[in-house]
mmCIF file of C-alpha atoms in Angstrom:
data_model
loop_
_atom_site.group_PDB
_atom_site.id
_atom_site.type_symbol
_atom_site.label_atom_id
_atom_site.label_comp_id
_atom_site.label_asym_id
_atom_site.label_seq_id
_atom_site.Cartn_x
_atom_site.Cartn_y
_atom_site.Cartn_z
ATOM 1 C CA ASP A 1 90.489 121.935 127.485
ATOM 2 C CA ALA A 2 90.891 121.698 123.816
ATOM 3 C CA ASP A 3 94.418 122.454 122.461
ATOM 4 C CA VAL A 4 92.939 123.799 119.139
ATOM 5 C CA THR A 5 90.002 126.465 120.027
ATOM 6 C CA GLN A 6 87.902 127.725 117.771
ATOM 7 C CA THR A 7 85.217 130.563 118.169
ATOM 8 C CA PRO A 8 82.660 131.044 117.401
ATOM 9 C CA ARG A 9 81.532 127.439 116.922
ATOM 10 C CA ASN A 10 78.425 128.471 114.991
ATOM 11 C CA ARG A 11 77.191 131.911 113.540
ATOM 12 C CA ILE A 12 74.794 132.937 110.937
ATOM 13 C CA THR A 13 75.297 136.207 109.449
ATOM 14 C CA LYS A 14 73.697 138.110 106.545
ATOM 15 C CA THR A 15 75.152 139.075 103.125
ATOM 16 C CA GLY A 16 77.326 142.040 102.942
ATOM 17 C CA LYS A 17 78.535 141.477 106.978
ATOM 18 C CA ARG A 18 82.129 141.528 108.125
ATOM 19 C CA ILE A 19 82.928 138.128 110.159
ATOM 20 C CA MET A 20 85.850 137.005 112.307
ATOM 21 C CA LEU A 21 86.598 133.654 113.234
ATOM 22 C CA GLU A 22 89.410 133.021 115.782
ATOM 23 C CA CYS A 23 91.462 130.665 116.328
ATOM 24 C CA SER A 24 93.850 130.307 119.767
ATOM 25 C CA GLN A 25 96.255 127.110 120.524
ATOM 26 C CA THR A 26 97.993 125.927 123.465
ATOM 27 C CA LYS A 27 100.126 123.496 121.469
ATOM 28 C CA GLY A 28 102.792 125.610 121.384
ATOM 29 C CA HIS A 29 103.123 124.909 117.601
ATOM 30 C CA ASP A 30 104.340 127.891 115.387
ATOM 31 C CA ARG A 31 102.138 126.882 112.158
ATOM 32 C CA MET A 32 98.840 127.433 112.039
ATOM 33 C CA TYR A 33 96.223 127.080 108.754
ATOM 34 C CA TRP A 34 92.601 127.662 108.120
ATOM 35 C CA TYR A 35 90.814 125.258 105.881
ATOM 36 C CA ARG A 36 87.023 125.138 104.544
ATOM 37 C CA GLN A 37 85.267 121.846 104.329
ATOM 38 C CA ASP A 38 82.437 121.462 101.940
ATOM 39 C CA PRO A 39 79.983 118.420 101.403
ATOM 40 C CA GLY A 40 81.700 116.449 98.366
ATOM 41 C CA LEU A 41 84.882 118.822 98.261
ATOM 42 C CA GLY A 42 86.860 117.912 101.194
ATOM 43 C CA LEU A 43 88.734 120.064 102.941
ATOM 44 C CA ARG A 44 90.410 123.152 101.046
ATOM 45 C CA LEU A 45 93.267 125.337 102.094
ATOM 46 C CA ILE A 46 92.505 128.982 102.595
ATOM 47 C CA TYR A 47 96.012 130.727 104.237
ATOM 48 C CA TYR A 48 98.240 129.535 106.328
ATOM 49 C CA SER A 49 101.016 130.879 108.653
ATOM 50 C CA PHE A 50 104.594 129.286 109.695
ATOM 51 C CA ASP A 51 105.008 132.040 112.053
ATOM 52 C CA VAL A 52 103.646 135.669 113.057
ATOM 53 C CA LYS A 53 105.330 137.506 110.626
ATOM 54 C CA ASP A 54 104.992 134.897 107.925
ATOM 55 C CA ILE A 55 101.351 134.419 105.866
ATOM 56 C CA ASN A 56 100.842 132.641 102.703
ATOM 57 C CA LYS A 57 97.876 132.171 100.746
ATOM 58 C CA GLY A 58 96.197 128.801 99.974
ATOM 59 C CA GLU A 59 94.291 127.425 97.184
ATOM 60 C CA ILE A 60 90.698 129.518 98.113
ATOM 61 C CA SER A 61 92.169 132.564 99.908
ATOM 62 C CA ASP A 62 89.795 135.410 97.597
ATOM 63 C CA GLY A 63 87.589 136.882 99.656
ATOM 64 C CA TYR A 64 89.405 135.921 103.056
ATOM 65 C CA SER A 65 91.826 137.619 104.984
ATOM 66 C CA VAL A 66 93.709 136.390 108.008
ATOM 67 C CA SER A 67 95.653 137.957 111.094
ATOM 68 C CA ARG A 68 98.397 136.293 113.173
ATOM 69 C CA GLN A 69 98.046 138.059 116.401
ATOM 70 C CA ALA A 70 100.449 135.968 118.281
ATOM 71 C CA GLN A 71 102.203 132.607 117.898
ATOM 72 C CA ALA A 72 98.969 130.922 119.469
ATOM 73 C CA LYS A 73 96.295 132.998 117.856
ATOM 74 C CA PHE A 74 95.432 133.093 114.106
ATOM 75 C CA SER A 75 91.758 134.654 113.235
ATOM 76 C CA LEU A 76 89.908 134.477 109.982
ATOM 77 C CA SER A 77 88.156 137.382 108.498
ATOM 78 C CA LEU A 78 85.143 137.606 105.865
ATOM 79 C CA GLU A 79 85.250 141.312 104.958
ATOM 80 C CA SER A 80 81.782 141.257 103.139
ATOM 81 C CA ALA A 81 80.523 137.977 103.492
ATOM 82 C CA ILE A 82 78.249 136.237 100.642
ATOM 83 C CA PRO A 83 76.223 133.159 100.689
ATOM 84 C CA ASN A 84 78.558 130.752 98.759
ATOM 85 C CA GLN A 85 80.809 131.208 101.939
ATOM 86 C CA THR A 86 78.655 129.280 103.748
ATOM 87 C CA ALA A 87 80.786 126.230 105.155
ATOM 88 C CA LEU A 88 82.544 124.477 107.947
ATOM 89 C CA TYR A 89 85.713 126.265 108.951
ATOM 90 C CA PHE A 90 88.685 124.571 110.494
ATOM 91 C CA CYS A 91 91.638 125.802 112.498
ATOM 92 C CA ALA A 92 94.535 123.447 112.665
ATOM 93 C CA THR A 93 98.156 123.455 113.805
ATOM 94 C CA SER A 94 101.542 121.907 113.433
ATOM 95 C CA ASP A 95 105.100 122.267 114.666
ATOM 96 C CA LEU A 96 108.269 121.559 112.484
ATOM 97 C CA ALA A 97 108.299 118.293 113.040
ATOM 98 C CA SER A 98 104.726 117.372 112.188
ATOM 99 C CA GLY A 99 104.525 119.964 109.774
ATOM 100 C CA ARG A 100 107.352 118.204 107.838
ATOM 101 C CA THR A 101 105.007 115.122 107.365
ATOM 102 C CA GLY A 102 101.866 116.931 107.152
ATOM 103 C CA GLU A 103 100.681 115.711 110.216
ATOM 104 C CA LEU A 104 97.861 118.415 111.223
ATOM 105 C CA PHE A 105 95.826 119.083 114.630
ATOM 106 C CA PHE A 106 92.510 120.385 114.523
ATOM 107 C CA GLY A 107 90.428 122.408 116.166
ATOM 108 C CA GLU A 108 86.362 121.413 116.240
ATOM 109 C CA GLY A 109 85.250 124.097 113.592
ATOM 110 C CA SER A 110 83.175 126.798 113.249
ATOM 111 C CA ARG A 111 79.817 126.496 111.207
ATOM 112 C CA LEU A 112 79.584 129.629 109.495
ATOM 113 C CA THR A 113 76.131 130.262 107.397
ATOM 114 C CA VAL A 114 75.628 133.486 105.486
ATOM 115 C CA LEU A 115 71.888 134.351 104.289
ATOM 116 C CA ALA B 1 100.516 118.278 91.119
ATOM 117 C CA GLN B 2 99.337 116.287 93.799
ATOM 118 C CA SER B 3 96.036 115.280 94.227
ATOM 119 C CA VAL B 4 93.738 112.392 95.925
ATOM 120 C CA THR B 5 90.721 110.513 94.678
ATOM 121 C CA GLN B 6 88.406 108.485 97.255
ATOM 122 C CA LEU B 7 86.166 106.119 95.414
ATOM 123 C CA GLY B 8 82.470 106.377 96.810
ATOM 124 C CA SER B 9 81.294 109.326 98.724
ATOM 125 C CA HIS B 10 79.205 106.826 100.890
ATOM 126 C CA VAL B 11 79.929 103.272 102.111
ATOM 127 C CA SER B 12 77.602 101.181 104.258
ATOM 128 C CA VAL B 13 78.916 97.996 106.231
ATOM 129 C CA SER B 14 77.090 95.859 108.921
ATOM 130 C CA GLU B 15 78.657 95.568 112.227
ATOM 131 C CA GLY B 16 81.268 92.809 112.061
ATOM 132 C CA ALA B 17 82.019 93.072 108.235
ATOM 133 C CA LEU B 18 85.248 94.260 106.858
ATOM 134 C CA VAL B 19 85.684 97.915 105.958
ATOM 135 C CA LEU B 20 87.406 99.273 103.191
ATOM 136 C CA LEU B 21 87.504 102.847 101.977
ATOM 137 C CA ARG B 22 89.741 103.691 98.939
ATOM 138 C CA CYS B 23 92.194 106.237 98.472
ATOM 139 C CA ASN B 24 94.105 106.588 95.323
ATOM 140 C CA TYR B 25 97.009 109.496 94.527
ATOM 141 C CA SER B 26 98.772 111.535 92.313
ATOM 142 C CA SER B 27 102.212 113.193 93.354
ATOM 143 C CA SER B 28 105.146 113.686 91.191
ATOM 144 C CA VAL B 29 107.216 113.246 94.188
ATOM 145 C CA PRO B 30 107.503 110.273 97.089
ATOM 146 C CA PRO B 31 104.418 111.209 98.948
ATOM 147 C CA TYR B 32 103.298 111.382 102.561
ATOM 148 C CA LEU B 33 99.866 109.788 103.064
ATOM 149 C CA PHE B 34 97.554 110.186 105.689
ATOM 150 C CA TRP B 35 94.010 109.068 106.836
ATOM 151 C CA TYR B 36 92.222 111.288 108.908
ATOM 152 C CA VAL B 37 88.826 110.764 110.741
ATOM 153 C CA GLN B 38 85.913 113.129 111.590
ATOM 154 C CA TYR B 39 83.370 112.186 114.270
ATOM 155 C CA PRO B 40 79.886 113.976 114.215
ATOM 156 C CA ASN B 41 80.798 117.492 115.254
ATOM 157 C CA GLN B 42 84.114 117.035 115.742
ATOM 158 C CA GLY B 43 87.391 118.293 113.928
ATOM 159 C CA LEU B 44 89.460 115.942 112.058
ATOM 160 C CA GLN B 45 91.994 113.675 114.052
ATOM 161 C CA LEU B 46 94.977 111.431 112.781
ATOM 162 C CA LEU B 47 94.074 107.857 112.344
ATOM 163 C CA LEU B 48 97.180 106.986 110.723
ATOM 164 C CA LYS B 49 99.952 107.959 108.398
ATOM 165 C CA TYR B 50 102.473 106.819 106.277
ATOM 166 C CA THR B 51 105.919 108.872 105.767
ATOM 167 C CA SER B 52 108.067 106.307 104.008
ATOM 168 C CA ALA B 53 108.919 103.414 106.356
ATOM 169 C CA ALA B 54 106.889 100.298 106.340
ATOM 170 C CA THR B 55 104.105 100.373 103.649
ATOM 171 C CA LEU B 56 101.485 98.734 105.938
ATOM 172 C CA VAL B 57 100.707 101.113 108.682
ATOM 173 C CA LYS B 58 98.891 100.395 111.515
ATOM 174 C CA GLY B 59 96.273 103.039 113.281
ATOM 175 C CA ILE B 60 94.220 103.971 116.040
ATOM 176 C CA ASN B 61 90.997 101.969 116.501
ATOM 177 C CA GLY B 62 92.143 98.875 114.419
ATOM 178 C CA PHE B 63 92.457 100.902 111.051
ATOM 179 C CA GLU B 64 95.374 99.713 108.889
ATOM 180 C CA ALA B 65 96.343 101.104 105.488
ATOM 181 C CA GLU B 66 98.995 99.915 102.944
ATOM 182 C CA PHE B 67 100.810 101.983 100.621
ATOM 183 C CA LYS B 68 100.996 100.286 97.077
ATOM 184 C CA LYS B 69 103.215 102.270 94.982
ATOM 185 C CA SER B 70 102.459 100.310 91.809
ATOM 186 C CA GLU B 71 98.888 100.924 92.292
ATOM 187 C CA THR B 72 99.305 104.719 93.601
ATOM 188 C CA SER B 73 96.802 103.436 96.440
ATOM 189 C CA PHE B 74 96.582 103.979 99.720
ATOM 190 C CA HIS B 75 93.144 101.932 100.933
ATOM 191 C CA LEU B 76 92.158 102.075 104.657
ATOM 192 C CA THR B 77 90.880 98.563 106.239
ATOM 193 C CA LYS B 78 89.418 97.210 109.437
ATOM 194 C CA PRO B 79 88.647 93.557 109.688
ATOM 195 C CA SER B 80 85.520 94.114 111.904
ATOM 196 C CA ALA B 81 83.317 96.945 111.924
ATOM 197 C CA HIS B 82 81.965 98.649 115.226
ATOM 198 C CA MET B 83 79.208 101.388 115.282
ATOM 199 C CA SER B 84 81.366 103.691 116.946
ATOM 200 C CA ASP B 85 83.306 103.599 113.288
ATOM 201 C CA ALA B 86 80.369 105.552 111.914
ATOM 202 C CA ALA B 87 82.449 108.957 110.700
ATOM 203 C CA GLU B 88 83.649 110.573 107.892
ATOM 204 C CA TYR B 89 87.490 109.500 106.698
ATOM 205 C CA PHE B 90 89.464 111.672 104.511
ATOM 206 C CA CYS B 91 92.395 110.888 102.694
ATOM 207 C CA ALA B 92 95.672 113.268 102.299
ATOM 208 C CA VAL B 93 98.735 113.490 100.683
ATOM 209 C CA SER B 94 101.718 115.978 101.322
ATOM 210 C CA GLU B 95 105.054 115.908 99.560
ATOM 211 C CA SER B 96 107.719 114.222 101.562
ATOM 212 C CA SER B 97 110.557 116.832 100.374
ATOM 213 C CA GLY B 98 110.309 119.521 103.209
ATOM 214 C CA TYR B 99 107.036 121.662 104.139
ATOM 215 C CA ASN B 100 104.184 121.226 101.947
ATOM 216 C CA LYS B 101 100.303 121.746 102.316
ATOM 217 C CA LEU B 102 98.101 119.187 102.709
ATOM 218 C CA ILE B 103 95.735 118.187 100.041
ATOM 219 C CA PHE B 104 92.683 116.514 101.040
ATOM 220 C CA GLY B 105 90.315 114.128 99.236
ATOM 221 C CA ALA B 106 86.561 114.738 99.128
ATOM 222 C CA GLY B 107 85.777 112.185 102.228
ATOM 223 C CA THR B 108 84.073 109.107 102.555
ATOM 224 C CA ARG B 109 81.405 108.669 104.824
ATOM 225 C CA LEU B 110 81.344 105.642 106.626
ATOM 226 C CA ALA B 111 77.825 103.970 107.932
ATOM 227 C CA VAL B 112 77.842 100.966 110.256
ATOM 228 C CA HIS B 113 74.525 99.295 111.264
ATOM 229 C CA PRO B 114 73.437 96.534 112.937
#
């Protein structure tokens, strides 16, 4: 089983719908992240969380919200999806040691298409 | 502010040829530098990292990268390409002073042909 699991792996939805992407991890890491990948733009940070009570905005948080339900769970929500949120979304984790050097552990991605 | 530039969004090599993927960074403080690889339909995995120890860093699958401060570069090389090396490669930078988020380059897609 994957250490960092994302659900769903693929989702097609319509403009205006609410969407939640979920991430769970078994690595025991305290830090979790949501990134968005677009062709030609690399990965951009949406939100990150150092622990259950700590949530921080990344560089492209507008239109997104997150919830850290437990140390092992970090979900990303799109309250009202729009077509330019069509992208590949990655959850990642790190602990204090790996996070200090920037090493992240990624899930397999959730491909979201907004029509 | 930190940034990463990867020269060439697509690189194509023959099997057995040298692989060279270019990465230049900008950072006002000593950086940590990374190469991640993404195989089709998979997440990213760490290939190698520079964290201020040896400037020549060896990674998995025969890849290596050299940190050159004077050139602000961290190019990725492999002497002999394998078909299995076909993937997308991302260079990334973070600040060495405490935690900072990872800044990724746009990625380079490597194609290996027979």
